[in-house]
PDB file of C-alpha atoms in Angstrom:
ATOM      1  CA  MET U  89     -28.387 -15.929  37.705  1.00 45.00           C
ATOM      2  CA  ALA U  90     -28.555 -14.414  34.752  1.00 45.00           C
ATOM      3  CA  GLN U  91     -32.862 -14.112  35.394  1.00 44.00           C
ATOM      4  CA  ALA U  92     -31.813 -12.276  37.968  1.00 40.00           C
ATOM      5  CA  LEU U  93     -30.271  -9.921  35.578  1.00 47.00           C
ATOM      6  CA  GLY U  94     -33.102  -9.510  33.513  1.00 44.00           C
ATOM      7  CA  PHE U  95     -31.458 -12.022  30.395  1.00 47.00           C
ATOM      8  CA  GLY U  96     -31.337 -15.673  29.549  1.00 44.00           C
ATOM      9  CA  ARG U  97     -29.627 -17.888  26.565  1.00 44.00           C
ATOM     10  CA  GLU U  98     -31.803 -16.175  24.265  1.00 46.00           C
ATOM     11  CA  ALA U  99     -30.540 -13.257  25.308  1.00 46.00           C
ATOM     12  CA  LEU U 100     -27.051 -14.308  24.877  1.00 47.00           C
ATOM     13  CA  ALA U 101     -27.568 -15.232  21.835  1.00 47.00           C
ATOM     14  CA  GLU U 102     -29.608 -12.368  20.113  1.00 46.00           C
ATOM     15  CA  PHE U 103     -26.933 -10.850  18.302  1.00 47.00           C
ATOM     16  CA  ASN U 104     -26.589 -14.168  16.373  1.00 52.00           C
ATOM     17  CA  THR U 105     -30.055 -14.358  14.749  1.00 56.00           C
ATOM     18  CA  PRO U 106     -30.158 -14.590  11.250  1.00 60.00           C
ATOM     19  CA  GLY U 107     -31.511 -10.913  10.851  1.00 58.00           C
ATOM     20  CA  LEU U 108     -28.604  -9.211  12.112  1.00 55.00           C
ATOM     21  CA  ARG U 109     -25.868 -12.335  10.249  1.00 57.00           C
ATOM     22  CA  SER U 110     -27.613 -10.798   7.244  1.00 62.00           C
ATOM     23  CA  LEU U 111     -26.892  -7.628   8.219  1.00 57.00           C
ATOM     24  CA  GLN U 112     -23.571  -7.849   9.109  1.00 54.00           C
ATOM     25  CA  GLY U 113     -22.280  -9.932   6.064  1.00 57.00           C
ATOM     26  CA  PHE U 114     -24.423  -7.091   3.668  1.00 57.00           C
ATOM     27  CA  ARG U 115     -22.386  -4.702   5.346  1.00 55.00           C
ATOM     28  CA  ALA U 116     -18.586  -6.714   4.548  1.00 56.00           C
ATOM     29  CA  PHE U 117     -19.425  -6.739   1.316  1.00 55.00           C
ATOM     30  CA  PHE U 118     -20.832  -3.199   1.140  1.00 55.00           C
ATOM     31  CA  GLY U 119     -17.499  -2.167   2.223  1.00 55.00           C
ATOM     32  CA  THR U 120     -15.414  -5.069   1.044  1.00 58.00           C
ATOM     33  CA  VAL U 121     -17.033  -3.862  -3.138  1.00 58.00           C
ATOM     34  CA  ALA U 122     -16.555  -0.019  -1.890  1.00 58.00           C
ATOM     35  CA  THR U 123     -13.277   0.091  -1.324  1.00 59.00           C
ATOM     36  CA  PHE U 124     -11.879  -2.031  -4.225  1.00 58.00           C
ATOM     37  CA  ALA U 125     -13.862   0.449  -6.268  1.00 58.00           C
ATOM     38  CA  LEU U 126     -11.903   3.257  -4.071  1.00 54.00           C
ATOM     39  CA  ILE U 127      -8.598   1.203  -4.870  1.00 56.00           C
ATOM     40  CA  TRP U 128      -8.784   0.641  -8.760  1.00 57.00           C
ATOM     41  CA  THR U 129     -10.831   4.277  -9.189  1.00 55.00           C
ATOM     42  CA  TYR U 130      -8.040   6.608  -7.338  1.00 51.00           C
ATOM     43  CA  GLY U 131      -5.151   4.129  -6.864  1.00 55.00           C
ATOM     44  CA  VAL U 132      -3.637   3.719  -3.167  1.00 56.00           C
ATOM     45  CA  ASP U 133      -0.457   4.150  -2.070  1.00 58.00           C
ATOM     46  CA  GLY U 134       2.083   1.350  -1.588  1.00 56.00           C
ATOM     47  CA  GLY U 135       0.031  -0.753  -4.312  1.00 56.00           C
ATOM     48  CA  TRP U 136      -2.413  -3.561  -3.420  1.00 57.00           C
ATOM     49  CA  SER U 137       0.684  -4.584  -0.918  1.00 61.00           C
ATOM     50  CA  SER U 138      -0.522  -1.910   1.277  1.00 61.00           C
ATOM     51  CA  VAL U 139      -4.055  -3.058   1.117  1.00 57.00           C
ATOM     52  CA  LEU U 140      -3.173  -6.761   2.758  1.00 65.00           C
ATOM     53  CA  GLU U 141      -0.433  -5.152   4.893  1.00 66.00           C
ATOM     54  CA  ASP U 142      -3.238  -2.613   6.587  1.00 67.00           C
ATOM     55  CA  GLY U 143      -5.948  -5.390   7.069  1.00 68.00           C
ATOM     56  CA  LEU U 144      -3.637  -7.634   8.763  1.00 72.00           C
ATOM     57  CA  THR U 145      -2.428  -4.475  10.854  1.00 74.00           C
ATOM     58  CA  LYS U 146      -6.455  -3.767  11.915  1.00 74.00           C
ATOM     59  CA  LEU U 147      -6.531  -8.141  12.431  1.00 74.00           C
ATOM     60  CA  PHE U 148      -3.868  -8.523  14.743  1.00 78.00           C
ATOM     61  CA  MET U 149      -4.244  -5.041  16.603  1.00 81.00           C
ATOM     62  CA  ALA U 150      -7.931  -5.796  17.087  1.00 81.00           C
ATOM     63  CA  PRO U 151      -7.691  -8.530  20.269  1.00 85.00           C
ATOM     64  CA  LEU U 152      -4.403  -6.402  21.610  1.00 85.00           C
ATOM     65  CA  VAL U 153      -7.227  -3.165  21.709  1.00 84.00           C
ATOM     66  CA  LEU U 154      -9.641  -5.613  23.645  1.00 85.00           C
ATOM     67  CA  ILE U 155      -7.180  -6.663  25.699  1.00 88.00           C
ATOM     68  CA  VAL U 156      -5.875  -3.155  27.085  1.00 87.00           C
ATOM     69  CA  ALA U 157      -9.663  -1.908  26.720  1.00 86.00           C
ATOM     70  CA  GLY U 158     -11.382  -4.649  28.246  1.00 86.00           C
ATOM     71  CA  PRO U 159     -10.112  -3.987  32.001  1.00 88.00           C
ATOM     72  CA  LEU U 160     -11.872  -0.645  31.735  1.00 88.00           C
ATOM     73  CA  VAL U 161     -15.010  -1.361  30.244  1.00 88.00           C
ATOM     74  CA  ILE U 162     -15.903  -4.994  31.828  1.00 88.00           C
ATOM     75  CA  THR U 163     -14.817  -2.525  35.035  1.00 88.00           C
ATOM     76  CA  GLY U 164     -17.085   0.366  34.486  1.00 86.00           C
ATOM     77  CA  PHE U 165     -20.432  -2.434  33.285  1.00 83.00           C
ATOM     78  CA  ILE U 166     -19.833  -4.176  36.653  1.00 85.00           C
ATOM     79  CA  LEU U 167     -19.165  -1.076  38.873  1.00 85.00           C
ATOM     80  CA  TYR U 168     -22.561   0.544  36.973  1.00 83.00           C
ATOM     81  CA  ALA U 169     -24.317  -2.717  37.738  1.00 81.00           C
ATOM     82  CA  PRO U 170     -26.943  -2.927  41.304  1.00 81.00           C
ATOM     83  CA  LYS U 171     -24.772  -4.515  43.919  1.00 83.00           C
ATOM     84  CA  GLU U 172     -26.563  -7.742  44.033  1.00 82.00           C
ATOM     85  CA  ASP U 173     -25.220  -9.076  40.977  1.00 81.00           C
ATOM     86  CA  ARG U 174     -21.736  -7.757  41.026  1.00 84.00           C
ATOM     87  CA  PRO U 175     -21.223 -11.063  42.423  1.00 87.00           C
ATOM     88  CA  TRP U 176     -22.584 -12.759  39.597  1.00 85.00           C
ATOM     89  CA  LEU U 177     -20.993 -10.540  37.243  1.00 85.00           C
ATOM     90  CA  ARG U 178     -16.982 -10.970  38.683  1.00 87.00           C
ATOM     91  CA  GLY U 179     -17.902 -14.804  38.626  1.00 87.00           C
ATOM     92  CA  GLN U 180     -18.526 -14.523  35.068  1.00 87.00           C
ATOM     93  CA  LEU U 181     -15.195 -13.032  34.316  1.00 89.00           C
ATOM     94  CA  LYS U 182     -13.639 -16.429  34.215  1.00 89.00           C
ATOM     95  CA  PHE U 183     -14.646 -17.449  30.695  1.00 88.00           C
ATOM     96  CA  PRO U 184     -12.883 -14.162  29.001  1.00 90.00           C
ATOM     97  CA  LEU U 185      -9.801 -14.555  30.921  1.00 91.00           C
ATOM     98  CA  LEU U 186      -9.890 -17.558  29.820  1.00 92.00           C
ATOM     99  CA  THR U 187     -10.493 -17.426  26.232  1.00 91.00           C
ATOM    100  CA  VAL U 188      -7.611 -14.840  26.750  1.00 92.00           C
ATOM    101  CA  GLY U 189      -5.031 -17.272  28.249  1.00 92.00           C
ATOM    102  CA  ALA U 190      -5.370 -19.523  25.275  1.00 91.00           C
ATOM    103  CA  TYR U 191      -5.239 -16.831  23.024  1.00 91.00           C
ATOM    104  CA  LEU U 192      -1.804 -15.162  24.231  1.00 90.00           C
ATOM    105  CA  GLY U 193      -0.416 -18.220  26.352  1.00 92.00           C
ATOM    106  CA  ILE U 194      -0.672 -20.851  23.309  1.00 91.00           C
ATOM    107  CA  PRO U 195       1.321 -18.331  20.880  1.00 90.00           C
ATOM    108  CA  LEU U 196       3.834 -17.536  24.254  1.00 91.00           C
ATOM    109  CA  GLY U 197       4.317 -21.616  24.563  1.00 91.00           C
ATOM    110  CA  ILE U 198       4.927 -22.493  21.179  1.00 90.00           C
ATOM    111  CA  LEU U 199       7.431 -19.492  20.832  1.00 89.00           C
ATOM    112  CA  SER U 200       9.416 -20.232  24.047  1.00 91.00           C
ATOM    113  CA  VAL U 201       9.271 -24.642  22.906  1.00 88.00           C
ATOM    114  CA  THR U 202      10.821 -23.037  19.629  1.00 88.00           C
ATOM    115  CA  ALA U 203      13.169 -20.374  21.128  1.00 87.00           C
ATOM    116  CA  GLY U 204      14.394 -23.065  23.342  1.00 86.00           C
ATOM    117  CA  THR U 205      14.959 -26.212  20.898  1.00 84.00           C
ATOM    118  CA  TRP U 206      16.786 -23.143  19.095  1.00 83.00           C
ATOM    119  CA  TRP U 207      19.043 -22.620  21.869  1.00 83.00           C
ATOM    120  CA  LEU U 208      19.127 -26.883  22.298  1.00 80.00           C
ATOM    121  CA  ILE U 209      19.886 -26.812  18.097  1.00 77.00           C
ATOM    122  CA  PHE U 210      23.198 -24.209  18.610  1.00 77.00           C
ATOM    123  CA  ASN U 211      24.912 -25.374  21.857  1.00 76.00           C
ATOM    124  CA  TYR U 212      24.538 -28.658  22.258  1.00 73.00           C
ATOM    125  CA  ILE U 213      22.864 -30.830  19.187  1.00 70.00           C
ATOM    126  CA  SER U 214      25.808 -30.303  17.645  1.00 62.00           C
ATOM    127  CA  GLU U 215      28.279 -32.224  15.304  1.00 58.00           C
ATOM    128  CA  TRP U 216      30.845 -32.502  17.771  1.00 59.00           C
ATOM    129  CA  GLU U 217      28.496 -33.203  20.523  1.00 61.00           C
ATOM    130  CA  PHE U 218      26.444 -35.811  18.727  1.00 64.00           C
ATOM    131  CA  GLY U 219      29.185 -36.026  16.112  1.00 61.00           C
ATOM    132  CA  LEU U 220      29.149 -35.589  11.720  1.00 68.00           C
ATOM    133  CA  ILE U 221      26.549 -37.718  10.984  1.00 69.00           C
ATOM    134  CA  VAL U 222      23.826 -37.357  14.288  1.00 68.00           C
ATOM    135  CA  GLY U 223      23.916 -34.324  14.857  1.00 70.00           C
ATOM    136  CA  PRO U 224      22.957 -32.152  11.526  1.00 76.00           C
ATOM    137  CA  LEU U 225      20.312 -34.837  10.894  1.00 78.00           C
ATOM    138  CA  LEU U 226      18.524 -34.039  13.812  1.00 78.00           C
ATOM    139  CA  SER U 227      19.497 -30.601  13.696  1.00 79.00           C
ATOM    140  CA  LEU U 228      17.319 -31.225  10.608  1.00 82.00           C
ATOM    141  CA  PHE U 229      14.855 -32.973  11.618  1.00 82.00           C
ATOM    142  CA  LEU U 230      13.942 -30.584  14.813  1.00 83.00           C
ATOM    143  CA  SER U 231      14.444 -27.701  12.764  1.00 83.00           C
ATOM    144  CA  PHE U 232      11.406 -29.156  10.071  1.00 87.00           C
ATOM    145  CA  TRP U 233       9.209 -29.676  13.052  1.00 86.00           C
ATOM    146  CA  LEU U 234       9.982 -26.398  14.377  1.00 87.00           C
ATOM    147  CA  LEU U 235       8.540 -25.054  11.159  1.00 88.00           C
ATOM    148  CA  VAL U 236       5.369 -26.903  11.104  1.00 89.00           C
ATOM    149  CA  GLY U 237       5.151 -25.620  14.888  1.00 87.00           C
ATOM    150  CA  LEU U 238       5.650 -21.822  13.864  1.00 88.00           C
ATOM    151  CA  VAL U 239       3.011 -22.261  10.640  1.00 90.00           C
ATOM    152  CA  TRP U 240       0.598 -23.972  12.296  1.00 90.00           C
ATOM    153  CA  LEU U 241       0.711 -20.812  15.181  1.00 90.00           C
ATOM    154  CA  ALA U 242       0.742 -18.094  11.856  1.00 88.00           C
ATOM    155  CA  VAL U 243      -2.397 -20.077  10.691  1.00 90.00           C
ATOM    156  CA  PHE U 244      -3.796 -20.441  14.506  1.00 90.00           C
ATOM    157  CA  LEU U 245      -3.701 -16.596  15.537  1.00 86.00           C
ATOM    158  CA  PHE U 246      -5.057 -15.336  11.845  1.00 85.00           C
ATOM    159  CA  LEU U 247      -7.988 -17.374  12.742  1.00 86.00           C
ATOM    160  CA  ALA U 248      -7.747 -16.574  16.071  1.00 88.00           C
ATOM    161  CA  SER U 249      -7.906 -13.117  15.811  1.00 84.00           C
ATOM    162  CA  GLY U 250     -11.091 -12.728  13.694  1.00 79.00           C
ATOM    163  CA  VAL U 251     -12.575 -15.268  16.522  1.00 83.00           C
ATOM    164  CA  VAL U 252     -11.973 -12.750  19.793  1.00 84.00           C
ATOM    165  CA  ALA U 253     -12.189  -9.948  17.717  1.00 78.00           C
ATOM    166  CA  ARG U 254     -15.569 -10.742  17.078  1.00 77.00           C
ATOM    167  CA  THR U 255     -17.139 -12.179  19.905  1.00 80.00           C
ATOM    168  CA  ALA U 256     -14.638  -9.683  22.450  1.00 82.00           C
ATOM    169  CA  PHE U 257     -13.089 -12.639  23.553  1.00 87.00           C
ATOM    170  CA  ASN U 258     -16.475 -14.112  25.348  1.00 85.00           C
ATOM    171  CA  THR U 259     -17.656 -11.238  26.913  1.00 85.00           C
ATOM    172  CA  GLY U 260     -20.930 -11.555  26.107  1.00 82.00           C
ATOM    173  CA  ILE U 261     -21.250 -14.537  28.442  1.00 83.00           C
ATOM    174  CA  VAL U 262     -20.818 -11.979  31.195  1.00 84.00           C
ATOM    175  CA  HIS U 263     -23.431  -9.383  29.493  1.00 82.00           C
ATOM    176  CA  PRO U 264     -25.220  -9.669  26.680  1.00 82.00           C
ATOM    177  CA  MET U 265     -23.869  -6.043  25.513  1.00 83.00           C
ATOM    178  CA  LEU U 266     -20.618  -6.203  26.249  1.00 85.00           C
ATOM    179  CA  PRO U 267     -19.608  -7.322  22.227  1.00 83.00           C
ATOM    180  CA  ALA U 268     -21.448  -4.547  20.247  1.00 83.00           C
ATOM    181  CA  VAL U 269     -19.588  -2.136  22.827  1.00 86.00           C
ATOM    182  CA  PHE U 270     -16.767  -3.856  22.424  1.00 85.00           C
ATOM    183  CA  THR U 271     -16.776  -4.054  18.200  1.00 83.00           C
ATOM    184  CA  THR U 272     -17.865  -0.333  18.459  1.00 84.00           C
ATOM    185  CA  LEU U 273     -15.063   0.635  20.286  1.00 85.00           C
ATOM    186  CA  VAL U 274     -12.461  -1.346  18.188  1.00 84.00           C
ATOM    187  CA  VAL U 275     -13.491  -0.178  14.866  1.00 84.00           C
ATOM    188  CA  TRP U 276     -13.063   3.690  16.156  1.00 86.00           C
ATOM    189  CA  THR U 277      -9.834   2.608  17.741  1.00 85.00           C
ATOM    190  CA  LEU U 278      -8.598   1.165  14.605  1.00 82.00           C
ATOM    191  CA  ASN U 279      -9.992   3.448  12.256  1.00 81.00           C
ATOM    192  CA  LEU U 280      -8.120   6.462  14.144  1.00 83.00           C
ATOM    193  CA  VAL U 281      -5.176   4.897  14.125  1.00 79.00           C
ATOM    194  CA  SER U 282      -5.152   4.183  10.688  1.00 74.00           C
ATOM    195  CA  LEU U 283      -5.039   7.873  10.203  1.00 74.00           C
ATOM    196  CA  GLY U 284      -1.844   7.976  10.864  1.00 65.00           C
ATOM    197  CA  ASP U 285      -1.042   6.609   7.165  1.00 65.00           C
ATOM    198  CA  GLY U 286      -2.959   9.525   6.159  1.00 65.00           C
ATOM    199  CA  LEU U 287      -7.017   9.541   3.987  1.00 65.00           C
ATOM    200  CA  PRO U 288      -7.586   7.612   1.034  1.00 65.00           C
ATOM    201  CA  ASN U 289      -6.990   8.648  -2.250  1.00 66.00           C
ATOM    202  CA  GLY U 290      -9.756  10.734  -4.229  1.00 67.00           C
ATOM    203  CA  PRO U 291     -11.681  13.732  -3.686  1.00 76.00           C
ATOM    204  CA  LEU U 292     -12.732  15.231  -0.386  1.00 78.00           C
ATOM    205  CA  TYR U 293     -16.119  13.917   0.022  1.00 77.00           C
ATOM    206  CA  VAL U 294     -14.604  10.277  -0.779  1.00 73.00           C
ATOM    207  CA  LYS U 295     -12.289  10.386   1.118  1.00 75.00           C
ATOM    208  CA  ILE U 296     -14.485  11.801   4.312  1.00 80.00           C
ATOM    209  CA  ALA U 297     -16.676   8.934   3.286  1.00 79.00           C
ATOM    210  CA  ALA U 298     -14.387   6.062   2.612  1.00 75.00           C
ATOM    211  CA  PHE U 299     -13.060   6.879   6.298  1.00 80.00           C
ATOM    212  CA  LEU U 300     -16.223   7.483   8.455  1.00 83.00           C
ATOM    213  CA  GLY U 301     -18.111   4.928   6.121  1.00 80.00           C
ATOM    214  CA  GLY U 302     -17.039   1.846   7.983  1.00 78.00           C
ATOM    215  CA  PRO U 303     -17.091   3.006  11.638  1.00 83.00           C
ATOM    216  CA  LEU U 304     -20.481   4.494  11.192  1.00 85.00           C
ATOM    217  CA  SER U 305     -22.163   1.105   9.803  1.00 83.00           C
ATOM    218  CA  VAL U 306     -20.788  -0.873  12.445  1.00 82.00           C
ATOM    219  CA  THR U 307     -21.503   1.538  15.373  1.00 86.00           C
ATOM    220  CA  ALA U 308     -25.446   1.487  13.180  1.00 85.00           C
ATOM    221  CA  LEU U 309     -24.930  -2.579  13.697  1.00 82.00           C
ATOM    222  CA  SER U 310     -23.879  -2.040  16.679  1.00 82.00           C
ATOM    223  CA  ALA U 311     -26.564   0.168  18.244  1.00 85.00           C
ATOM    224  CA  TRP U 312     -29.074  -2.154  16.529  1.00 84.00           C
ATOM    225  CA  GLU U 313     -28.188  -5.585  19.020  1.00 81.00           C
ATOM    226  CA  LEU U 314     -27.939  -3.198  22.006  1.00 84.00           C
ATOM    227  CA  TYR U 315     -31.903  -2.360  20.650  1.00 84.00           C
ATOM    228  CA  VAL U 316     -32.888  -5.417  20.217  1.00 81.00           C
ATOM    229  CA  LEU U 317     -31.411  -6.600  23.682  1.00 79.00           C
ATOM    230  CA  ARG U 318     -33.632  -3.845  24.900  1.00 82.00           C
ATOM    231  CA  VAL U 319     -36.698  -3.541  23.419  1.00 82.00           C
ATOM    232  CA  ARG U 320     -37.161  -7.757  22.960  1.00 78.00           C
ATOM    233  CA  HIS U 321     -35.567  -8.571  26.182  1.00 72.00           C
ATOM    234  CA  GLY U 322     -35.284  -5.747  28.447  1.00 76.00           C
ATOM    235  CA  ILE U 323     -31.607  -6.049  28.798  1.00 76.00           C
ATOM    236  CA  ARG U 324     -29.921  -2.573  29.778  1.00 74.00           C
ATOM    237  CA  VAL U 325     -26.842  -2.091  31.039  1.00 67.00           C
ATOM    238  CA  ARG U 326     -27.623  -2.639  34.627  1.00 64.00           C
ATOM    239  CA  GLY U 327     -29.901  -5.619  33.728  1.00 51.00           C
ATOM    240  CA  ALA U 328     -33.628  -4.192  34.560  1.00 42.00           C
ATOM    241  CA  ARG U 329     -35.737  -5.700  32.475  1.00 39.00           C
ATOM    242  CA  ALA U 330     -38.037  -3.083  30.824  1.00 35.00           C
ATOM    243  CA  ALA U 331     -41.401  -2.559  31.646  1.00 34.00           C
TER     244      ALA U 331
END
């Protein structure tokens, strides 16, 4: 059915071409250098810890923006597609939904187990239930593994957040253009949210360049992805192949 929509496996992977990856890597490198140069020259309110906190906040907020905005954008894509293609597109939603379920379900499961175990420790696994020696030892053993689980969970969320933000929860399986659209939506949303903390330090032209540079460069790369998919593979939002 993917062929009926005008795209195949090669189109689904088009945004992972070496040329585009190089552009993305160059943009990330240039953006990092520019950020450090800006902070080094004009300073930043709150110091480097504020920079780290802001980066982590955006990393974990990106998947939340996707989860909130995703249903609206995908619904728009499906409604805009021809009627005969909509059932196939809806069928492909199972892959993004499984990804969202794993991203949310694993942390919620671990936190539920952690909360339940702590409740058992404080209410039953105590010295008056298991004795003066067994109770504290068992509590210490369980607490150690709970700590290991929480550390693993933090690492999982850190790594998974970056992956799901980059792949937009595998929405490219539904339509190859969705990841580029979601990337642009997320970067502008996070940039507007960060505006609440004020513009970076420096002259006005530096502030404007720092505020708009990241989103505009990401938007340009996303536009390039859409252009390549449309020109090289004839993929459009309605799935029509170019003549």
